[in-house]
mmCIF file with all atom_site columns, C-alpha atoms in Angstrom:
data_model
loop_
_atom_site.group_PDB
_atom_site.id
_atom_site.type_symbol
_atom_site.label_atom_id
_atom_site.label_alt_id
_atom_site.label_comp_id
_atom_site.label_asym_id
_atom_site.label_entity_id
_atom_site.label_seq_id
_atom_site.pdbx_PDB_ins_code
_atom_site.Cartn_x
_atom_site.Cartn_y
_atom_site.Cartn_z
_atom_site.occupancy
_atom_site.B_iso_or_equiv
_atom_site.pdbx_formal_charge
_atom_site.auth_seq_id
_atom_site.auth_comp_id
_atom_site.auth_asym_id
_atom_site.auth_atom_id
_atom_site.pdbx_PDB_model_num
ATOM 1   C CA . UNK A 1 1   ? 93.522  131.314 112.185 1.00 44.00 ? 1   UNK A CA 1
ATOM 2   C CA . UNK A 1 2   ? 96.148  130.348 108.860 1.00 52.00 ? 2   UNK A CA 1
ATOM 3   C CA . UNK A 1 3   ? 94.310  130.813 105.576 1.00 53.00 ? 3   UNK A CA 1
ATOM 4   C CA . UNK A 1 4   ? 93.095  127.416 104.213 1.00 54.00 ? 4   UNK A CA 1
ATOM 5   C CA . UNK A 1 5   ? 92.075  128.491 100.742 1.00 60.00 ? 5   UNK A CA 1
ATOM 6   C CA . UNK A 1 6   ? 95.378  129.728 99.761  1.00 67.00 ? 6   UNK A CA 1
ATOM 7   C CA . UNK A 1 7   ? 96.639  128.877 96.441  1.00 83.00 ? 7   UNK A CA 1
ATOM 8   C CA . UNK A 1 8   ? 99.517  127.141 98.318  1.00 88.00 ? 8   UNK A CA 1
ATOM 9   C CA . UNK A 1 9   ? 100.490 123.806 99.765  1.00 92.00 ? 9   UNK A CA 1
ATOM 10  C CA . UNK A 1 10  ? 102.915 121.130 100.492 1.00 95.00 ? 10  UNK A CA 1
ATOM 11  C CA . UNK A 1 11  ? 102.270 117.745 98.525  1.00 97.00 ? 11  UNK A CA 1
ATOM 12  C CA . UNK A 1 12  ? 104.029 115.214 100.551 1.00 98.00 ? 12  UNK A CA 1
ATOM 13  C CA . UNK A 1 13  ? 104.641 111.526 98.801  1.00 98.00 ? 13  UNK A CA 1
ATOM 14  C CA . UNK A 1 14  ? 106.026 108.794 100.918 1.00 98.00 ? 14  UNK A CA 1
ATOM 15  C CA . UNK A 1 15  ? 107.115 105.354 100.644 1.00 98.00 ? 15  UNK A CA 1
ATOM 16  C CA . UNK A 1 16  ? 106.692 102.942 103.735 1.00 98.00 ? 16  UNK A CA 1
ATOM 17  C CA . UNK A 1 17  ? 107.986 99.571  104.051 1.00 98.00 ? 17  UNK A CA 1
ATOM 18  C CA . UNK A 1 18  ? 108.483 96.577  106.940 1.00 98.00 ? 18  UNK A CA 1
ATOM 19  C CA . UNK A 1 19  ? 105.130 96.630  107.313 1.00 98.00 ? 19  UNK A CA 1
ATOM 20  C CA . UNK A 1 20  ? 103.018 93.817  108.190 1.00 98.00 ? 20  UNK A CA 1
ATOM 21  C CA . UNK A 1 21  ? 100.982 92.239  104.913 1.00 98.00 ? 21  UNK A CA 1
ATOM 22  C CA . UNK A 1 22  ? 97.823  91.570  107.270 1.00 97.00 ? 22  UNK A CA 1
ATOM 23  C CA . UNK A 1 23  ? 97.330  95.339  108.076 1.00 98.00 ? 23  UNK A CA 1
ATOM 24  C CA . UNK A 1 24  ? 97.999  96.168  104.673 1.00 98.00 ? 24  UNK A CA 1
ATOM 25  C CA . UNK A 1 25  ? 95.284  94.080  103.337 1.00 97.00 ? 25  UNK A CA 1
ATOM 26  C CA . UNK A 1 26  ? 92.953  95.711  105.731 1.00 97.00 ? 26  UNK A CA 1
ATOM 27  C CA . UNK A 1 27  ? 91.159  98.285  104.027 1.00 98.00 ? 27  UNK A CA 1
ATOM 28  C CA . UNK A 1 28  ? 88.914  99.827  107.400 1.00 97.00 ? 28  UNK A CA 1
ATOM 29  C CA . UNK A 1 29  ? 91.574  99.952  109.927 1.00 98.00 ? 29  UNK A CA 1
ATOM 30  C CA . UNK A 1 30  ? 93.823  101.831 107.123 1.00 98.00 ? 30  UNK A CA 1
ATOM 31  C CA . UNK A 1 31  ? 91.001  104.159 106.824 1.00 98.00 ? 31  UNK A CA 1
ATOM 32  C CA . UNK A 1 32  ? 90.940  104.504 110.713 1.00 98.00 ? 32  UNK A CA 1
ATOM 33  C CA . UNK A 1 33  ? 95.012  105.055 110.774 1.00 98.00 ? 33  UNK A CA 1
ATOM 34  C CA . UNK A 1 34  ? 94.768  107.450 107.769 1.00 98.00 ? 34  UNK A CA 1
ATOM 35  C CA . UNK A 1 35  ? 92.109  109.401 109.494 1.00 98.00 ? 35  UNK A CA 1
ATOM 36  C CA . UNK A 1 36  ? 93.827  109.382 112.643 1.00 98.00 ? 36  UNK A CA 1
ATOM 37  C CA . UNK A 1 37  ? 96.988  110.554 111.295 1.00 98.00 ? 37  UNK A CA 1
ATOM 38  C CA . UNK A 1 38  ? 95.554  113.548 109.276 1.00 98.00 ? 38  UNK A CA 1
ATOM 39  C CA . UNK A 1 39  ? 93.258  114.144 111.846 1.00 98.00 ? 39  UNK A CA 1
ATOM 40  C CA . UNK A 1 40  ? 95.822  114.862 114.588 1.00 98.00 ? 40  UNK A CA 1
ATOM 41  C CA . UNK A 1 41  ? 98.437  116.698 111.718 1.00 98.00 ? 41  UNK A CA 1
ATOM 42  C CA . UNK A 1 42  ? 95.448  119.659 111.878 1.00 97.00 ? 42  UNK A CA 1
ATOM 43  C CA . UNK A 1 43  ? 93.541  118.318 108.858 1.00 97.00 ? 43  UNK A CA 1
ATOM 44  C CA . UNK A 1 44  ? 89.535  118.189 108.650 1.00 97.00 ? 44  UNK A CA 1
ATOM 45  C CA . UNK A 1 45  ? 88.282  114.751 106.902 1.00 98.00 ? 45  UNK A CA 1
ATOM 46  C CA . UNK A 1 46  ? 85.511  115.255 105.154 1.00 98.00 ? 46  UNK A CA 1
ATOM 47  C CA . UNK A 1 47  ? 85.060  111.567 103.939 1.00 98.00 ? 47  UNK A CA 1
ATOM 48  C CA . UNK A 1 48  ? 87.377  108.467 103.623 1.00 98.00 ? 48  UNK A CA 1
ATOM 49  C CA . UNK A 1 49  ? 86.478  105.810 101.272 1.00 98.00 ? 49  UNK A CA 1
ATOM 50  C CA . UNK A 1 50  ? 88.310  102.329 101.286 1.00 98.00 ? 50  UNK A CA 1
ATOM 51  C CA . UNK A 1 51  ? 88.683  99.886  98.757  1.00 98.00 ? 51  UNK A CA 1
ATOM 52  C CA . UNK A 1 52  ? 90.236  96.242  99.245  1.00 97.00 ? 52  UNK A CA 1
ATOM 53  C CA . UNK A 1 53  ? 91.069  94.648  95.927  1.00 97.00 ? 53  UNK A CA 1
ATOM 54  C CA . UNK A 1 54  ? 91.833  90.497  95.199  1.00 96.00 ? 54  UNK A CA 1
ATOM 55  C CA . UNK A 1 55  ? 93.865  89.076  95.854  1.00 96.00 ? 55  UNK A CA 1
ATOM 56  C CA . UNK A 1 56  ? 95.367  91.318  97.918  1.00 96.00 ? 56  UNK A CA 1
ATOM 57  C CA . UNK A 1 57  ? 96.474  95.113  98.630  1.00 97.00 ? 57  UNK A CA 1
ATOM 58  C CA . UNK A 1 58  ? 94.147  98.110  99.310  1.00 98.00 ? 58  UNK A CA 1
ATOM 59  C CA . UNK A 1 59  ? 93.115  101.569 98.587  1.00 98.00 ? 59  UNK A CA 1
ATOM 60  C CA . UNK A 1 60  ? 92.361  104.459 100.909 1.00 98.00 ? 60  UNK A CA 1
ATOM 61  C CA . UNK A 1 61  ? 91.399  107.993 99.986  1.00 98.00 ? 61  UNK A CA 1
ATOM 62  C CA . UNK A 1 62  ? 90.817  111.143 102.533 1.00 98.00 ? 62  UNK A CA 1
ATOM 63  C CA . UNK A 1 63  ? 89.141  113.789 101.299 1.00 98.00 ? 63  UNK A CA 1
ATOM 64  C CA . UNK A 1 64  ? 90.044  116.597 103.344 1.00 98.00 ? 64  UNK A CA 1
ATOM 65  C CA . UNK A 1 65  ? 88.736  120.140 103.520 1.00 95.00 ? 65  UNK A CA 1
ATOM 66  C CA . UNK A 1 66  ? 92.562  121.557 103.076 1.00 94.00 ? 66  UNK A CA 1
ATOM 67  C CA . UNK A 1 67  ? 92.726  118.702 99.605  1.00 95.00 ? 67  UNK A CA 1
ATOM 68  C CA . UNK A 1 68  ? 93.367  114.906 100.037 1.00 98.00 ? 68  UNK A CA 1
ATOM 69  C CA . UNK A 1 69  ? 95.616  112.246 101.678 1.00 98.00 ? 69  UNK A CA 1
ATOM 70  C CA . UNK A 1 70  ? 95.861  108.728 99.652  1.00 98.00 ? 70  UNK A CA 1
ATOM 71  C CA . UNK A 1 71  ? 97.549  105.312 100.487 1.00 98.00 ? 71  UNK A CA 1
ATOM 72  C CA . UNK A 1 72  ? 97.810  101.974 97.504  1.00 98.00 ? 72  UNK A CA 1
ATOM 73  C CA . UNK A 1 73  ? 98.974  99.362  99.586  1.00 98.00 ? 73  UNK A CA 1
ATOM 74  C CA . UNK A 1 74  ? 101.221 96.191  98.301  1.00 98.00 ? 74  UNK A CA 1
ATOM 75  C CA . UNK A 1 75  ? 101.405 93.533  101.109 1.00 98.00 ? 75  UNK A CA 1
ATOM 76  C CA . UNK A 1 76  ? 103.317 91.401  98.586  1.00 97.00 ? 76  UNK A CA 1
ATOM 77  C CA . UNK A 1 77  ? 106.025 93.897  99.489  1.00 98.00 ? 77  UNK A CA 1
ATOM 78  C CA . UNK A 1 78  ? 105.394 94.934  103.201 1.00 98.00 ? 78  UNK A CA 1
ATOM 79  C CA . UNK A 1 79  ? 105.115 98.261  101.454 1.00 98.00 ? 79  UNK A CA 1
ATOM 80  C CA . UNK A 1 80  ? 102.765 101.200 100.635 1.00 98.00 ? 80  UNK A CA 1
ATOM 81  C CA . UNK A 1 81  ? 102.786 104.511 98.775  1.00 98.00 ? 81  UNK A CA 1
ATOM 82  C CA . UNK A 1 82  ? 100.996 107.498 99.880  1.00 98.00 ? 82  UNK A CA 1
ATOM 83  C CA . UNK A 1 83  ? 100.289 111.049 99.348  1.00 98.00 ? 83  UNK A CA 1
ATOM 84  C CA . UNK A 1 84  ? 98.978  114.038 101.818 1.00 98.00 ? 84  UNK A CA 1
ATOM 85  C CA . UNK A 1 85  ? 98.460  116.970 99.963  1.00 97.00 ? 85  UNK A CA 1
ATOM 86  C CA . UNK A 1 86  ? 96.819  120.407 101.950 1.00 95.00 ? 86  UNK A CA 1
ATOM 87  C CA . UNK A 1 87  ? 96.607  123.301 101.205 1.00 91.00 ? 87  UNK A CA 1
ATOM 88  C CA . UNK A 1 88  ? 97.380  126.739 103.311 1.00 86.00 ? 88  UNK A CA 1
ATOM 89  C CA . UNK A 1 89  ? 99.163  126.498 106.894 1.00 86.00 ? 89  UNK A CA 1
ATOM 90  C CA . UNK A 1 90  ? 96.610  124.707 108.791 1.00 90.00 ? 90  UNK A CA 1
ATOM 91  C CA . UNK A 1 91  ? 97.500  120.813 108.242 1.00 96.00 ? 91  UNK A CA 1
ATOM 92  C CA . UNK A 1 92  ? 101.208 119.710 108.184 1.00 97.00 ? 92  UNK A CA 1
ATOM 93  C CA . UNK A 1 93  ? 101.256 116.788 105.589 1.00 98.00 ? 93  UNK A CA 1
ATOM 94  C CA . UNK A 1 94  ? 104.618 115.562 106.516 1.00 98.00 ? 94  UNK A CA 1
ATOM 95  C CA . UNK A 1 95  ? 103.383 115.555 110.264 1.00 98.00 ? 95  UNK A CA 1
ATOM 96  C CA . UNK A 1 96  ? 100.362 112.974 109.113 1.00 98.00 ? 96  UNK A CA 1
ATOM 97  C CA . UNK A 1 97  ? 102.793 110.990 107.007 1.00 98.00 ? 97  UNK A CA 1
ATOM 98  C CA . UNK A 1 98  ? 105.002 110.300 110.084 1.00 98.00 ? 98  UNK A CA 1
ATOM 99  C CA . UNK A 1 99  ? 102.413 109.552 111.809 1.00 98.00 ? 99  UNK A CA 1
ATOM 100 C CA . UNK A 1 100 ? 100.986 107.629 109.351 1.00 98.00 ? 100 UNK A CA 1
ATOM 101 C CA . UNK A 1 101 ? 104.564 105.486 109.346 1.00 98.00 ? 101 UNK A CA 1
ATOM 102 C CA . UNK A 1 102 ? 104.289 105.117 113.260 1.00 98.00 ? 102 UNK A CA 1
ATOM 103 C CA . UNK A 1 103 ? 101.263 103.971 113.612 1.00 98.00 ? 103 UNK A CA 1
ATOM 104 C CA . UNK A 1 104 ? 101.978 101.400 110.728 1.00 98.00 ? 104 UNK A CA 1
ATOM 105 C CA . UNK A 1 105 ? 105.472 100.219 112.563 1.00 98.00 ? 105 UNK A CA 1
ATOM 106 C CA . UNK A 1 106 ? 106.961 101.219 109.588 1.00 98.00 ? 106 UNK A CA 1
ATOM 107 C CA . UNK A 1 107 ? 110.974 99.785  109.184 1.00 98.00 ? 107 UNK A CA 1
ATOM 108 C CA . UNK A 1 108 ? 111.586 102.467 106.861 1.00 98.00 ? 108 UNK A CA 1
ATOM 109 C CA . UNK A 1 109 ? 110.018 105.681 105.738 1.00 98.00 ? 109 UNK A CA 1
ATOM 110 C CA . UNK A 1 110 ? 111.332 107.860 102.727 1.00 98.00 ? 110 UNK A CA 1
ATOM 111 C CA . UNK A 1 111 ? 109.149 110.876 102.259 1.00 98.00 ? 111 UNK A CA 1
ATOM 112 C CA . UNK A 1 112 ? 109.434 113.587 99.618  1.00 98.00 ? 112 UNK A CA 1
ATOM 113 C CA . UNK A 1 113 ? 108.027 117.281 100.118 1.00 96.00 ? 113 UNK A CA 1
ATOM 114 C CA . UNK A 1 114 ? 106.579 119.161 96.881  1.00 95.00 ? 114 UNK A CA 1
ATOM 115 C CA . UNK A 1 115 ? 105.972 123.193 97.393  1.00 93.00 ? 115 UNK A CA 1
ATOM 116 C CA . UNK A 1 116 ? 102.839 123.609 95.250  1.00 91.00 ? 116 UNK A CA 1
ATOM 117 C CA . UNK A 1 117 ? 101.165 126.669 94.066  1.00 89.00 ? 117 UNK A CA 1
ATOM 118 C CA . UNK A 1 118 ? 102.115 130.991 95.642  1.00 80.00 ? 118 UNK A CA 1
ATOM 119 C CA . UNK A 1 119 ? 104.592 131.169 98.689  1.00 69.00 ? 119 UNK A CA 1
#
């Protein structure tokens, strides 16, 4: 089994948008997707804790056993930013953030990949 405690990792940021505003301003199913997605990129969620704010928009945070996963929603914007960050070989954060974007029906998906930590 990969090492999860290495002091290594990929931090993965993303920005999603075409998104529908009514999903984005639901806080619980975001926390369902974001599990899912992390979930089935070989992650283990420890917790998720959602946060809807007024008017609008929401906040989801993973914590994971590899680190965390995040999404800040804007449904002003059909848009969201979010982060999956794990550490060792276990999890693929990219992985959850595509899936993430699929299960979202994302129209466009613009992820960047940060090599943290020993390689």
């Amino acid at each position: 089994m990969p090492e999860v405690g290495r002091f290594a990792g990929r931090h993965v940021l993303a920005e999603l948008h075409g998104i529908d505003p009514g999903l984005l301003d639901d806080a619980a199913r975001l926390g369902e997707l974001l599990r899912a997605a992390v979930t089935e990129a070989g992650a283990t969620v420890v917790d998720v804790v959602a946060k809807r704010f007024a008017p609008q928009g929401a906040t989801v945070i993973a914590l994971l056993a590899e680190s965390h996963a995040s999404v800040h929603t804007y449904p002003e914007h059909g848009s969201l930013f979010a982060d999956v960050f794990t550490c060792g070989e276990r999890a693929d954060p990219e992985h959850a953030l595509r899936l993430l974007a699929k299960s979202l029906d994302a129209a466009s998906v613009r992820l960047s990949v940060l090599h943290r930590g020993e390689r």
